[in-house]
């Protein structure tokens, strides 16, 4: 018997709108910075490897923050955590606009990543908690669509603004708009009743996790700037092993890894997130450099092409949410993941003479696959999690998503460093750059397709 859909209340619509706009700023600036990095590098005289570090450090900050933000939200409340994240994001945007050198921009992007992940974790938790169960997939897909819209318009808006007034104005604009969003969230989002006992933060575990990720990331990506940094890689692996052991044996862990064993389908769904995001999150810098330095487009026109992927993500995300509510969400997310892998492999056909429409077509296919993956996977993965564990599960899911992006950017930076050293991308070095890009795309495409079976495994656990 078909159920009659009830109209959303005005209060719920306002909450969804506030969460939607809150989810817009960080992806807008992430894709926008990727589009204007060639302009920033030209202005500050930075090589390609250092430009890649801007993206790597942003994802590193996100990974560390997602590891801790679930527990912080449990301690201080989800709404307070969200407001603090938005406020810090605005503040760091101002500092980015005033930065005099790349050595200042890189740590500031790390700090921005920390704030962005805090926002993402809080928004995800509130989307699941505040949405009625019968339309949860639709609400999540609407909120997630803001991420794709931000990713879509970021390159175009930031590229156009850079051409008109310079790259620094991008960060000042974001800071001003963020203050408006801060006021909106403060007045619209209701206070959340704390579930269970008040939690505490294990400072030793937090330090081990953060320092371990930092050492692994720097050891893997900065080798081409200074060989001695490579020693940080095994040290980081050892520290992370100590972190996992401490978390597993702790009675009150920051990341409840035992939750993976308690909730059916949770490990498979989260592994699929890590693999899928790890296969395409790092591609934005590649194609920003490809379009501007190889094909000769300016920042605005490159932004128009780069927005194709995210526009298709934005359009298909609500469609995928409705399909996830009607059918198995795992089937929808698996089909999206497979399309992502095939699209990444198709991008290997690009060369110095490729037409712009070929780039746009491949970007559109990648965006379609990503749109069909994200919201259904989130609904399936978090749908079985008990309410009292949602903050921790959301933080763990976000941590794996951003760690996938971090791995993607690490691989990208290593391939650029391996093929190009400390050279900049110019028409003279475009052939070497294309070799690095093709080998990276092959690795990412195969990696993505290998993860499809994990998404299929989650089918048997979905309720």
XYZ file of C-alpha atoms in Angstrom:
463
model
C 0.000 0.000 0.000
C 1.507 3.318 -1.036
C 2.197 5.809 1.734
C 0.998 9.420 1.494
C 3.871 11.877 1.587
C 3.411 14.593 4.196
C 4.623 18.118 3.427
C 7.696 19.309 5.290
C 7.122 21.753 8.121
C 8.425 25.293 7.782
C 10.813 24.680 10.683
C 12.315 21.595 9.036
C 12.676 23.442 5.727
C 14.580 26.214 7.516
C 16.863 23.665 9.188
C 17.553 21.906 5.888
C 18.302 25.261 4.216
C 20.726 26.226 6.999
C 22.512 22.874 6.851
C 22.597 23.067 3.056
C 24.273 26.478 3.052
C 26.613 25.392 5.837
C 27.735 22.495 3.673
C 28.443 24.831 0.746
C 31.396 26.987 1.837
C 34.177 24.450 2.377
C 33.758 22.585 -0.960
C 33.325 25.907 -2.774
C 36.708 27.074 -1.547
C 38.343 23.645 -1.982
C 37.545 23.422 -5.694
C 38.032 27.156 -6.122
C 41.547 27.056 -4.681
C 42.399 24.121 -6.955
C 41.348 26.238 -9.941
C 43.349 29.326 -8.936
C 46.465 27.514 -7.664
C 48.320 28.180 -10.938
C 47.631 31.910 -10.422
C 48.762 31.724 -6.779
C 51.889 29.811 -7.785
C 52.712 32.316 -10.517
C 52.198 35.205 -8.113
C 54.358 33.699 -5.361
C 56.828 31.772 -7.559
C 55.998 28.251 -6.343
C 56.940 24.954 -8.106
C 54.355 22.271 -8.922
C 55.259 20.110 -5.905
C 54.653 23.009 -3.501
C 51.304 23.694 -5.148
C 50.346 20.084 -4.548
C 51.254 20.527 -0.860
C 48.518 23.165 -0.580
C 45.957 20.464 -1.428
C 47.710 17.763 0.609
C 47.818 19.846 3.792
C 44.161 20.808 3.417
C 43.214 17.123 3.287
C 45.585 16.337 6.142
C 43.808 18.903 8.310
C 40.462 17.403 7.347
C 41.612 13.869 8.180
C 42.905 14.838 11.625
C 39.788 16.876 12.367
C 37.396 14.116 11.296
C 39.250 11.758 13.597
C 38.513 14.026 16.578
C 35.381 15.986 15.661
C 32.924 13.200 16.483
C 34.169 13.039 20.058
C 34.342 16.836 20.355
C 30.713 17.046 19.215
C 29.793 14.504 21.904
C 31.596 16.596 24.524
C 30.394 20.099 23.669
C 27.280 19.525 21.561
C 26.840 19.259 17.808
C 25.516 22.802 17.363
C 28.394 24.404 19.281
C 30.901 22.363 17.312
C 29.299 23.470 14.035
C 29.337 27.165 15.002
C 32.971 26.951 16.118
C 33.942 25.314 12.824
C 32.244 27.991 10.719
C 33.774 30.806 12.785
C 37.306 29.415 12.488
C 36.851 28.816 8.762
C 36.018 32.521 8.302
C 39.005 33.618 10.382
C 41.490 31.462 8.481
C 40.052 32.729 5.185
C 40.966 36.269 6.183
C 44.511 35.176 7.022
C 44.771 33.373 3.664
C 43.888 36.593 1.856
C 46.710 38.378 3.692
C 49.338 35.617 3.286
C 52.642 36.946 1.847
C 54.217 33.603 0.770
C 53.522 29.929 0.083
C 55.219 29.023 3.373
C 52.335 30.849 5.104
C 49.560 29.606 2.832
C 50.362 25.905 3.333
C 49.859 25.815 7.158
C 46.815 28.069 6.842
C 45.240 25.617 4.412
C 45.911 22.894 6.972
C 44.020 24.938 9.576
C 41.192 25.559 7.114
C 40.950 21.821 6.521
C 40.538 21.258 10.264
C 37.658 23.751 10.375
C 36.050 22.379 7.186
C 35.980 18.817 8.529
C 34.431 19.998 11.785
C 31.625 21.609 9.773
C 31.132 18.504 7.633
C 30.913 16.108 10.576
C 28.413 18.295 12.454
C 26.235 18.829 9.364
C 26.182 15.083 8.620
C 25.143 14.258 12.183
C 22.398 16.885 12.239
C 21.103 15.739 8.832
C 20.607 12.202 10.124
C 19.255 13.205 13.538
C 16.807 15.930 12.456
C 15.421 14.212 9.344
C 12.264 12.061 9.728
C 13.167 8.412 9.012
C 10.855 8.044 5.983
C 12.606 10.908 4.100
C 16.092 10.584 5.571
C 17.635 9.646 2.228
C 16.100 12.692 0.552
C 17.200 15.091 3.299
C 20.745 13.721 3.260
C 20.875 13.954 -0.525
C 19.664 17.568 -0.437
C 22.303 18.533 2.116
C 25.001 16.592 0.232
C 23.998 18.326 -3.008
C 25.366 21.552 -1.503
C 28.811 19.949 -1.487
C 28.537 19.239 -5.194
C 27.165 22.681 -5.985
C 30.029 24.259 -4.043
C 32.499 22.088 -5.926
C 30.762 23.062 -9.180
C 30.634 26.845 -8.854
C 33.914 27.168 -6.949
C 36.263 26.954 -9.960
C 34.126 29.277 -12.096
C 33.469 31.891 -9.420
C 37.001 31.867 -7.993
C 38.561 31.807 -11.458
C 36.442 34.737 -12.615
C 37.098 36.724 -9.434
C 40.821 36.051 -9.754
C 40.830 37.373 -13.324
C 38.983 40.531 -12.226
C 40.393 41.444 -8.805
C 43.153 38.934 -7.968
C 43.201 35.686 -6.011
C 43.264 37.304 -2.555
C 39.746 38.692 -2.972
C 38.409 35.110 -3.085
C 39.266 34.513 0.561
C 37.914 37.862 1.741
C 34.577 37.141 0.033
C 34.315 33.731 1.668
C 35.009 35.238 5.101
C 32.233 37.826 4.677
C 29.654 35.279 3.498
C 30.675 32.888 6.261
C 29.762 35.420 8.931
C 26.230 35.610 7.503
C 25.978 31.823 7.582
C 27.206 31.789 11.190
C 24.291 34.008 12.241
C 21.806 31.857 10.300
C 22.964 28.605 11.914
C 22.875 30.172 15.367
C 19.199 31.137 15.033
C 17.825 28.150 13.076
C 19.528 24.970 14.352
C 17.923 23.661 17.560
C 20.021 22.594 20.524
C 20.560 18.840 20.609
C 19.887 16.781 23.699
C 23.018 14.858 24.640
C 22.614 11.075 24.296
C 24.217 8.990 27.032
C 26.927 10.104 29.447
C 29.228 13.061 28.925
C 32.369 11.935 27.094
C 35.992 13.030 27.538
C 38.909 13.379 25.128
C 41.956 11.130 25.427
C 44.780 13.619 24.841
C 47.425 10.918 24.283
C 45.354 9.167 21.623
C 44.567 12.483 19.943
C 48.254 13.366 19.842
C 49.255 9.930 18.521
C 46.664 10.012 15.747
C 47.383 13.589 14.667
C 51.165 13.257 14.779
C 51.122 9.871 13.042
C 49.062 11.213 10.127
C 51.291 14.277 9.892
C 54.502 12.217 9.759
C 53.140 9.783 7.154
C 51.863 12.607 4.952
C 54.978 14.744 5.130
C 57.260 11.749 4.741
C 55.446 10.650 1.595
C 54.991 14.032 -0.097
C 58.006 16.141 0.885
C 60.683 13.660 -0.165
C 61.161 15.572 -3.408
C 61.768 18.813 -1.505
C 64.250 17.318 0.970
C 65.283 13.595 0.989
C 65.803 13.520 4.775
C 62.068 13.970 5.278
C 61.549 10.380 4.087
C 62.519 9.185 7.576
C 59.217 10.579 8.845
C 57.276 7.938 6.902
C 58.208 4.808 8.930
C 58.018 6.836 12.137
C 54.482 7.890 11.239
C 53.447 4.314 10.472
C 54.756 3.187 13.869
C 52.923 6.015 15.662
C 49.654 5.192 13.855
C 50.034 1.531 14.843
C 50.341 2.637 18.477
C 47.251 4.818 18.016
C 45.158 1.940 16.630
C 46.274 -0.381 19.439
C 45.454 2.200 22.095
C 42.046 2.932 20.566
C 41.170 -0.754 20.282
C 41.969 -1.492 23.939
C 40.567 1.748 25.368
C 37.291 1.683 27.292
C 36.435 5.172 25.983
C 38.150 5.590 22.572
C 38.092 8.695 20.369
C 37.275 6.584 17.335
C 35.298 3.559 18.452
C 36.866 1.086 16.037
C 34.872 -1.711 17.667
C 31.786 -0.028 16.234
C 32.880 -1.522 12.905
C 32.333 -4.983 14.362
C 29.073 -4.090 16.103
C 27.148 -2.585 13.171
C 26.436 -4.886 10.181
C 27.718 -3.561 6.858
C 29.581 -0.638 8.406
C 33.128 -1.821 7.490
C 32.217 -2.489 3.853
C 30.426 0.828 3.417
C 33.242 2.816 4.981
C 35.907 0.979 2.991
C 33.991 1.793 -0.195
C 33.982 5.478 0.795
C 37.752 5.444 1.358
C 38.447 3.784 -1.991
C 36.061 5.883 -4.066
C 37.181 9.237 -2.683
C 40.777 8.073 -2.777
C 40.494 7.544 -6.514
C 39.278 10.947 -7.710
C 39.627 13.640 -5.013
C 43.158 14.526 -6.118
C 42.288 15.012 -9.772
C 41.211 18.662 -9.485
C 44.785 19.961 -9.306
C 45.837 17.757 -12.219
C 43.150 19.133 -14.481
C 43.573 22.708 -13.324
C 47.225 22.507 -14.383
C 46.326 20.572 -17.544
C 43.723 23.072 -18.736
C 45.758 26.187 -17.935
C 49.358 25.157 -18.517
C 48.944 22.530 -21.276
C 45.846 23.672 -23.200
C 46.462 27.369 -22.471
C 43.083 28.323 -20.928
C 42.848 31.138 -18.378
C 41.560 30.622 -14.817
C 37.966 31.575 -15.677
C 37.648 29.280 -18.706
C 39.376 26.449 -16.860
C 36.865 26.944 -14.053
C 34.011 26.549 -16.535
C 35.334 23.119 -17.533
C 36.153 22.012 -13.994
C 32.634 22.832 -12.805
C 31.173 20.209 -15.166
C 31.920 17.323 -12.808
C 30.355 19.000 -9.803
C 27.324 20.256 -11.731
C 26.483 16.683 -12.649
C 27.082 15.639 -9.045
C 24.690 18.351 -7.895
C 21.984 17.321 -10.371
C 22.134 13.573 -9.795
C 22.578 13.587 -6.001
C 18.856 14.228 -5.232
C 17.894 11.677 -7.898
C 20.155 9.130 -6.232
C 18.635 9.968 -2.839
C 15.118 9.237 -4.074
C 16.278 5.979 -5.655
C 17.988 5.040 -2.380
C 14.707 5.511 -0.494
C 12.819 3.336 -3.007
C 15.383 0.612 -3.759
C 18.504 -0.802 -2.122
C 20.842 2.176 -1.568
C 23.838 -0.130 -1.949
C 22.819 -0.962 -5.533
C 22.633 2.740 -6.385
C 25.971 3.550 -4.740
C 27.728 0.569 -6.355
C 26.622 1.584 -9.847
C 27.913 5.089 -9.174
C 31.259 3.777 -7.989
C 31.692 1.621 -11.106
C 30.942 4.610 -13.332
C 33.571 6.643 -11.446
C 36.222 4.019 -12.165
C 35.427 3.822 -15.864
C 35.397 7.613 -16.161
C 38.819 7.931 -14.532
C 40.274 5.430 -16.980
C 38.735 7.330 -19.917
C 40.639 10.470 -18.870
C 43.900 8.713 -19.808
C 43.105 9.461 -23.468
C 43.815 13.179 -23.017
C 46.926 14.707 -24.624
C 48.282 18.118 -25.729
C 45.786 18.362 -28.596
C 42.621 17.049 -26.928
C 39.507 19.151 -27.565
C 37.911 20.852 -24.588
C 34.635 18.944 -25.092
C 36.456 15.654 -24.463
C 37.625 16.893 -21.069
C 34.120 18.149 -20.237
C 32.488 14.843 -21.268
C 34.787 12.771 -19.063
C 34.245 15.192 -16.182
C 30.476 14.876 -16.635
C 30.633 11.069 -16.471
C 32.798 11.231 -13.335
C 30.377 13.663 -11.713
C 27.407 11.426 -12.516
C 29.090 8.440 -10.892
C 30.059 10.432 -7.805
C 26.516 11.784 -7.496
C 25.023 8.286 -7.519
C 27.550 7.074 -4.941
C 27.707 9.589 -2.084
C 24.217 10.021 -0.598
C 23.067 6.375 -1.066
C 26.290 5.125 0.487
C 25.869 7.504 3.430
C 22.233 6.462 3.939
C 23.139 2.758 3.842
C 26.245 3.082 5.993
C 24.774 5.261 8.751
C 21.224 3.908 8.541
C 22.012 0.911 10.779
C 23.973 2.906 13.387
C 22.215 3.466 16.751
C 21.400 7.113 17.466
C 23.765 7.360 20.438
C 26.699 6.372 18.176
C 25.844 8.610 15.205
C 28.323 11.392 16.036
C 31.200 8.935 16.325
C 30.104 7.015 13.208
C 29.748 10.277 11.238
C 33.212 11.325 12.351
C 34.647 7.947 11.388
C 32.931 8.067 7.991
C 34.178 11.599 7.388
C 37.653 10.590 8.539
C 37.804 7.765 6.004
C 36.401 10.035 3.283
C 39.010 12.720 3.878
C 41.768 10.157 4.390
C 40.843 8.776 0.990
C 41.194 12.289 -0.396
C 44.468 12.653 1.473
C 45.838 9.441 -0.038
C 44.686 10.656 -3.449
C 46.599 13.924 -3.071
C 49.653 12.164 -1.634
C 49.819 9.859 -4.659
C 49.315 12.833 -6.964
C 52.103 14.817 -5.273
C 54.463 11.830 -5.363
C 53.839 11.240 -9.069
C 54.426 14.915 -9.881
C 57.616 14.884 -7.830
C 58.780 11.595 -9.343
C 58.349 12.773 -12.941
C 58.988 16.530 -12.615
C 61.098 17.088 -9.508
C 60.910 20.779 -8.546
C 60.061 21.950 -12.094
C 57.025 24.071 -12.882
C 54.411 23.005 -15.433
C 55.040 24.901 -18.693
C 54.430 24.153 -22.390
C 58.018 22.853 -22.507
C 57.441 20.351 -19.679
C 53.873 19.410 -20.674
C 54.916 15.993 -22.013
C 56.480 15.007 -18.703
C 53.445 16.290 -16.839
C 51.102 14.239 -19.040
C 53.116 11.079 -18.311
C 52.673 11.695 -14.588
C 48.955 12.342 -15.071
C 48.317 9.187 -17.141
C 50.101 6.822 -14.764
C 48.216 8.345 -11.840
C 44.869 7.984 -13.621
C 45.601 4.319 -14.388
C 46.387 3.667 -10.731
C 43.268 5.482 -9.518
C 40.947 3.809 -12.035
C 42.061 0.276 -11.177
C 41.918 1.086 -7.458
C 38.337 2.312 -7.836
C 37.098 -0.724 -9.742
C 38.666 -3.054 -7.172
C 36.510 -1.378 -4.514
C 33.210 -2.063 -6.274
C 32.900 -5.528 -4.739
C 33.130 -4.009 -1.223
C 30.113 -1.881 -1.986
C 28.248 -4.965 -3.218
C 29.089 -6.849 -0.022
C 27.233 -4.233 2.006
C 23.964 -5.217 0.260
C 23.331 -8.184 2.533
C 23.543 -6.042 5.700
C 21.257 -3.139 4.750
C 17.947 -2.865 6.621
